Amino acid sequence: MLAGWEHALAYIASLGHHARDVYHHLNPVLRGALSPLIVLAKYAPPIFILERLSGGKTTQYKSAGFRQDFVYLILHSGGAYRTLLTIYALGILTPYLRIFDLKLLDHIPQEHVIVRAVIYFLAADFMLYWYHRWQHSNSFLWAFHTTHHAQKNLSFLTQIRFHPVEELLQAVFTYVPLLLLGATAQDWAPFAVLYRVVVFLQHTEVRWHFGPLRKIFVTPHFHAFHHSTDPAHYNRNFGTALSVWDYCFGTAVEAHERPSRYGLSDVEMPTIASTFLVPFRLVYETYFKRRDQVASAGDD
C-alpha cells in the first residue's frame, strides 16, 4: 500500500516538474498572461481549505473588492510595475544611493549562509516596520497607502493591492538595506520566500491564533486589527513578517475576537479606477486645496 502511495506521489511530482518546464519554455507574453492564474492555482486551494477548517468565512471571494485585487495581481504578474516604475527609478536613483553602499555583510564569510540570511531578514523587516509606521504618519505616504487599506473584504490577494506610487517608494526604501548590508541573492532569497508566505496568509480569514508564534510572526489574527475600522485599533500592528517589533515598541494590540469590519471610514474606492485616482485627490486636498483656499481668502 505504501509503495502505491509513493508511486502516486512520484507521478504527481513528475507532472509538476514537466508542467514547470513547459511553462518556462512558453513565449514570455503568454507566461505573463498565465501567471495570475498560476498564482491562484498555487495559493487559493490551500488557503481556502485552511480558512474553512479554521471556521473563517469565504464570502470575500465573491466580492467586488476581490475582483479589484485580482486586477492588481494581473498588473504585478505582467511586470508593469516592476518594468515601468521600479527598475527604471532605481536605475536613476542608484548613483545617489551610493552613500548607503556600506556592504556590512562582507565581514561575514560567504559560507555562513544562514547567519547572513538571518541578519538580512531581521534588518530588512525592522526597516519595513518603521517605514510602515511612517506611511501612517506622513500625509503624502498615507494618501497612496489608502489603496491598500480601503479594501473591506480582505483576502490573500489583498497583499498585492498597492498603488503604483507606493510600490515605487517602497522599492526605493527597501533597496537601502540591500546596499547597507551588501546582501547577495543568496542572502535575501530566504527572506523573500518567507515574506511571501507570511504576507499572503496574513490577509486571509484563517481563524487560528497560532499560540506563541503570534508573538514572533505576523499571523492573520494579528494583522486583522491593522485593517480594522475601530479607532481603538488605529496605528497598531505594523509588522510586515515579524510581529516582535510591535511588541518591542508598544504598537501591538490583541483581542480574542477579530474585528468585525475592515477598510476606511473616510475613504471610499468602489471601482478599480478609484483605487488609482483617489490617492491623487487626497494629495491635492492635503497639499494644494488648502493653499488655494488661503490664497483666495487673502485676495478677499
Coordinates of C-alpha atoms in Angstrom, one line a residue:
M1 CA 0.0 0.0 0.0
L2 CA 2.8 2.4 0.9
A3 CA 4.6 1.7 -2.3
G4 CA 1.4 2.6 -4.2
W5 CA 1.2 6.0 -2.4
E6 CA 4.9 6.6 -3.1
H7 CA 4.4 5.8 -6.8
A8 CA 1.4 8.2 -6.9
L9 CA 3.3 11.0 -5.2
A10 CA 6.3 10.5 -7.5
Y11 CA 4.0 10.6 -10.5
I12 CA 2.3 13.8 -9.3
A13 CA 5.8 15.3 -8.7
S14 CA 6.9 14.4 -12.2
L15 CA 3.8 16.0 -13.7
G16 CA 4.6 19.2 -11.7
H17 CA 8.2 19.2 -13.0
H18 CA 7.0 18.7 -16.6
A19 CA 4.4 21.4 -16.3
R20 CA 7.1 23.8 -14.9
D21 CA 9.4 23.0 -17.8
V22 CA 6.7 23.6 -20.3
Y23 CA 5.7 26.9 -18.7
H24 CA 9.3 28.2 -18.7
H25 CA 9.6 27.4 -22.4
L26 CA 6.5 29.4 -23.3
N27 CA 6.6 32.8 -25.0
P28 CA 7.2 35.5 -22.3
V29 CA 4.0 37.3 -23.2
L30 CA 2.0 34.1 -22.7
R31 CA 3.8 33.4 -19.5
G32 CA 2.8 36.8 -18.2
A33 CA -0.8 36.2 -19.2
L34 CA -0.9 32.8 -17.4
S35 CA 1.0 34.0 -14.3
P36 CA -2.1 35.3 -12.4
L37 CA -3.9 32.0 -12.9
I38 CA -0.9 30.1 -11.7
V39 CA -0.7 32.2 -8.5
L40 CA -4.4 31.5 -7.9
A41 CA -3.9 27.8 -8.6
K42 CA -0.9 27.7 -6.1
Y43 CA -2.3 29.7 -3.2
A44 CA -6.1 29.7 -3.4
P45 CA -6.9 26.0 -2.8
P46 CA -4.7 25.5 0.3
I47 CA -5.7 28.9 1.8
F48 CA -9.4 28.3 1.1
I49 CA -9.1 24.9 2.9
L50 CA -7.3 26.5 5.9
E51 CA -10.0 29.2 6.1
R52 CA -12.8 26.6 6.1
L53 CA -11.0 24.3 8.6
S54 CA -10.4 27.2 11.0
G55 CA -14.0 28.4 10.8
G56 CA -13.2 31.5 8.7
K57 CA -15.6 32.9 6.1
T58 CA -15.0 32.6 2.4
T59 CA -17.6 35.1 1.0
Q60 CA -14.8 37.6 0.3
Y61 CA -14.1 35.7 -2.9
K62 CA -17.5 36.7 -4.3
S63 CA -16.9 40.4 -3.6
A64 CA -16.1 43.3 -6.0
G65 CA -13.1 44.0 -3.7
F66 CA -11.6 40.6 -4.5
R67 CA -12.0 41.3 -8.3
Q68 CA -10.2 44.6 -7.8
D69 CA -7.3 42.8 -6.1
F70 CA -7.2 40.3 -8.9
V71 CA -6.7 43.2 -11.3
Y72 CA -3.7 44.2 -9.2
L73 CA -2.4 40.6 -9.4
I74 CA -2.6 40.9 -13.2
L75 CA -0.6 44.1 -13.2
H76 CA 2.0 42.7 -10.9
S77 CA 2.3 39.4 -12.8
G78 CA 2.6 41.2 -16.1
G79 CA 5.6 43.1 -14.7
A80 CA 4.1 46.5 -15.4
Y81 CA 5.0 47.9 -12.0
R82 CA 8.5 46.4 -12.0
T83 CA 9.5 47.3 -15.5
L84 CA 7.9 50.7 -16.0
L85 CA 8.4 52.1 -12.5
T86 CA 10.7 50.3 -10.1
I87 CA 13.6 49.2 -12.2
Y88 CA 13.6 52.5 -14.2
A89 CA 13.5 54.6 -11.0
L90 CA 16.2 52.6 -9.2
G91 CA 18.4 52.9 -12.3
I92 CA 18.2 56.7 -11.9
L93 CA 18.5 56.8 -8.2
T94 CA 21.2 54.3 -7.6
P95 CA 24.1 56.8 -8.0
Y96 CA 22.5 59.0 -5.3
L97 CA 22.0 56.0 -3.0
R98 CA 25.7 55.0 -3.1
I99 CA 26.1 56.8 0.3
F100 CA 24.4 53.7 1.8
D101 CA 26.6 51.2 0.0
L102 CA 28.5 50.0 3.1
K103 CA 28.4 46.2 2.4
L104 CA 28.3 45.4 6.2
L105 CA 27.8 41.7 5.5
D106 CA 31.2 41.5 3.7
H107 CA 32.7 40.9 7.2
I108 CA 30.8 37.6 7.4
P109 CA 32.2 34.8 5.2
Q110 CA 30.0 33.8 2.3
E111 CA 29.9 30.2 3.6
H112 CA 28.0 31.3 6.6
V113 CA 24.8 31.4 4.5
I114 CA 22.3 31.0 7.4
V115 CA 23.9 33.7 9.5
R116 CA 24.0 36.2 6.6
A117 CA 20.4 35.4 5.7
V118 CA 19.1 35.8 9.3
I119 CA 20.9 39.2 9.7
Y120 CA 19.4 40.4 6.4
F121 CA 16.0 39.1 7.3
L122 CA 16.0 40.9 10.7
A123 CA 17.4 44.1 9.3
A124 CA 15.1 44.3 6.3
D125 CA 12.0 43.5 8.3
F126 CA 13.0 46.0 11.0
M127 CA 13.3 48.8 8.4
L128 CA 10.0 47.8 6.8
Y129 CA 8.3 48.1 10.2
W130 CA 9.5 51.7 10.6
Y131 CA 8.7 52.5 7.0
H132 CA 5.1 51.2 7.6
R133 CA 4.8 53.4 10.7
W134 CA 5.9 56.4 8.6
Q135 CA 3.3 55.6 6.0
H136 CA 0.6 56.0 8.6
S137 CA 2.0 59.3 10.0
N138 CA 3.0 61.1 6.8
S139 CA 0.1 62.6 4.8
F140 CA 1.8 62.0 1.4
L141 CA 2.7 58.4 2.0
W142 CA -0.7 57.7 3.6
A143 CA -2.6 59.1 0.6
F144 CA -1.2 56.2 -1.5
H145 CA -1.3 53.6 1.2
T146 CA -5.1 54.1 1.4
T147 CA -5.4 52.0 -1.8
H148 CA -4.4 49.0 0.3
H149 CA -6.4 49.9 3.4
A150 CA -9.6 50.8 1.5
Q151 CA -10.2 47.0 0.9
K152 CA -13.3 46.0 3.0
N153 CA -13.1 42.3 2.1
L154 CA -9.6 41.0 3.0
S155 CA -8.3 38.0 1.1
F156 CA -4.8 36.6 0.3
L157 CA -4.7 38.8 -2.8
T158 CA -5.0 42.0 -0.8
Q159 CA -1.3 41.7 -0.2
I160 CA -0.8 42.7 -3.9
R161 CA -3.2 45.6 -3.8
F162 CA -0.8 48.6 -3.7
H163 CA -0.8 51.8 -5.6
P164 CA 2.0 52.1 -8.2
V165 CA 3.4 55.2 -6.4
E166 CA 3.6 53.3 -3.1
E167 CA 5.2 50.4 -4.9
L168 CA 7.9 52.7 -6.3
L169 CA 8.6 54.4 -2.9
Q170 CA 8.7 51.1 -1.0
A171 CA 11.1 49.6 -3.6
V172 CA 13.5 52.5 -3.1
F173 CA 13.2 52.3 0.6
T174 CA 13.8 48.5 0.7
Y175 CA 16.7 48.9 -1.6
V176 CA 18.6 50.8 1.1
P177 CA 19.1 47.7 3.4
L178 CA 20.4 45.8 0.4
L179 CA 23.1 48.5 -0.1
L180 CA 23.8 48.9 3.7
L181 CA 24.4 45.2 4.1
G182 CA 25.7 44.3 0.6
A183 CA 23.3 41.4 0.6
T184 CA 23.6 38.9 -2.2
A185 CA 20.7 36.9 -3.8
Q186 CA 21.7 34.1 -1.5
D187 CA 21.1 36.3 1.5
W188 CA 17.7 37.8 0.6
A189 CA 16.2 34.8 -1.2
P190 CA 15.2 33.1 2.2
F191 CA 13.6 36.4 3.3
A192 CA 11.7 36.7 0.0
V193 CA 10.3 33.2 0.3
L194 CA 9.3 33.6 4.0
Y195 CA 7.9 37.1 3.4
R196 CA 5.7 35.9 0.5
V197 CA 4.2 33.0 2.6
V198 CA 3.6 35.2 5.7
V199 CA 2.1 38.1 3.9
F200 CA -0.2 36.0 1.7
L201 CA -1.5 34.3 4.8
Q202 CA -1.9 37.4 7.0
H203 CA -4.7 38.9 4.9
T204 CA -6.8 35.6 5.0
E205 CA -9.7 34.6 7.1
V206 CA -7.7 31.8 8.8
R207 CA -9.0 32.0 12.3
W208 CA -6.3 30.2 14.3
H209 CA -4.3 32.3 16.7
F210 CA -1.1 30.2 16.3
G211 CA -0.3 30.3 20.0
P212 CA 3.0 31.8 21.0
L213 CA 4.1 32.1 17.3
R214 CA 1.9 35.3 17.1
K215 CA 4.5 37.0 19.3
I216 CA 7.1 36.4 16.6
F217 CA 5.4 36.2 13.2
V218 CA 2.5 38.3 11.9
T219 CA -0.5 36.0 11.8
P220 CA -3.8 36.6 10.1
H221 CA -5.5 37.3 13.5
F222 CA -2.8 39.7 14.5
H223 CA -2.8 41.6 11.1
A224 CA -6.6 41.8 11.0
F225 CA -6.5 44.6 13.7
H226 CA -4.3 46.7 11.5
H227 CA -7.1 46.9 8.9
S228 CA -9.9 47.4 11.5
T229 CA -12.3 50.4 11.3
D230 CA -12.4 50.5 15.1
P231 CA -10.5 53.7 16.3
A232 CA -9.1 51.6 19.2
H233 CA -7.1 49.7 16.6
Y234 CA -5.7 52.6 14.6
N235 CA -2.0 52.7 14.1
R236 CA -1.4 49.3 15.5
N237 CA 0.3 46.0 14.4
F238 CA 2.6 47.4 11.8
G239 CA 4.8 44.4 11.5
T240 CA 5.5 43.0 7.9
A241 CA 6.7 39.5 8.6
L242 CA 7.6 39.7 12.3
S243 CA 5.3 40.9 15.0
V244 CA 8.1 41.1 17.5
W245 CA 8.8 44.8 16.6
D246 CA 5.2 45.8 17.6
Y247 CA 5.6 44.2 21.0
C248 CA 9.0 45.8 21.4
F249 CA 7.9 49.3 20.5
G250 CA 4.4 49.3 22.0
T251 CA 2.3 49.2 18.9
A252 CA 0.8 45.7 19.4
V253 CA -2.9 45.3 20.1
E254 CA -4.6 42.0 20.8
A255 CA -8.1 40.7 21.4
H256 CA -9.6 37.3 21.3
E257 CA -12.2 38.2 18.6
R258 CA -11.1 39.5 15.3
P259 CA -12.5 42.9 14.1
S260 CA -15.9 42.8 12.5
R261 CA -15.2 45.4 9.8
Y262 CA -12.3 46.4 7.7
G263 CA -11.5 49.3 5.4
L264 CA -11.5 53.1 5.9
S265 CA -14.3 55.1 7.4
D266 CA -13.5 58.3 5.4
V267 CA -12.2 57.0 2.0
E268 CA -14.3 55.0 -0.5
M269 CA -12.8 53.2 -3.5
P270 CA -15.7 51.4 -5.1
T271 CA -14.1 50.9 -8.6
I272 CA -10.7 49.9 -9.8
A273 CA -10.2 53.3 -11.3
S274 CA -10.8 55.0 -8.0
T275 CA -8.1 52.9 -6.4
F276 CA -5.6 54.6 -8.7
L277 CA -7.2 58.1 -8.7
V278 CA -8.4 58.8 -5.2
P279 CA -4.9 58.9 -3.7
F280 CA -4.0 61.8 -6.0
R281 CA -7.2 63.6 -4.9
L282 CA -6.1 63.1 -1.3
V283 CA -2.7 64.6 -2.1
Y284 CA -4.3 67.6 -3.8
E285 CA -6.7 68.2 -0.9
T286 CA -3.9 67.9 1.7
Y287 CA -1.2 70.0 0.0
F288 CA -2.8 72.2 -2.6
K289 CA -6.5 72.8 -1.9
R290 CA -5.8 74.4 1.5
R291 CA -3.1 76.6 0.0
D292 CA -5.6 77.7 -2.7
Q293 CA -8.2 78.4 -0.1
V294 CA -5.7 80.5 1.9
A295 CA -4.7 82.4 -1.2
S296 CA -8.3 83.1 -2.1
A297 CA -9.1 84.3 1.4
G298 CA -6.1 86.7 1.2
D299 CA -7.5 88.2 -2.1
D300 CA -10.7 89.0 -0.3

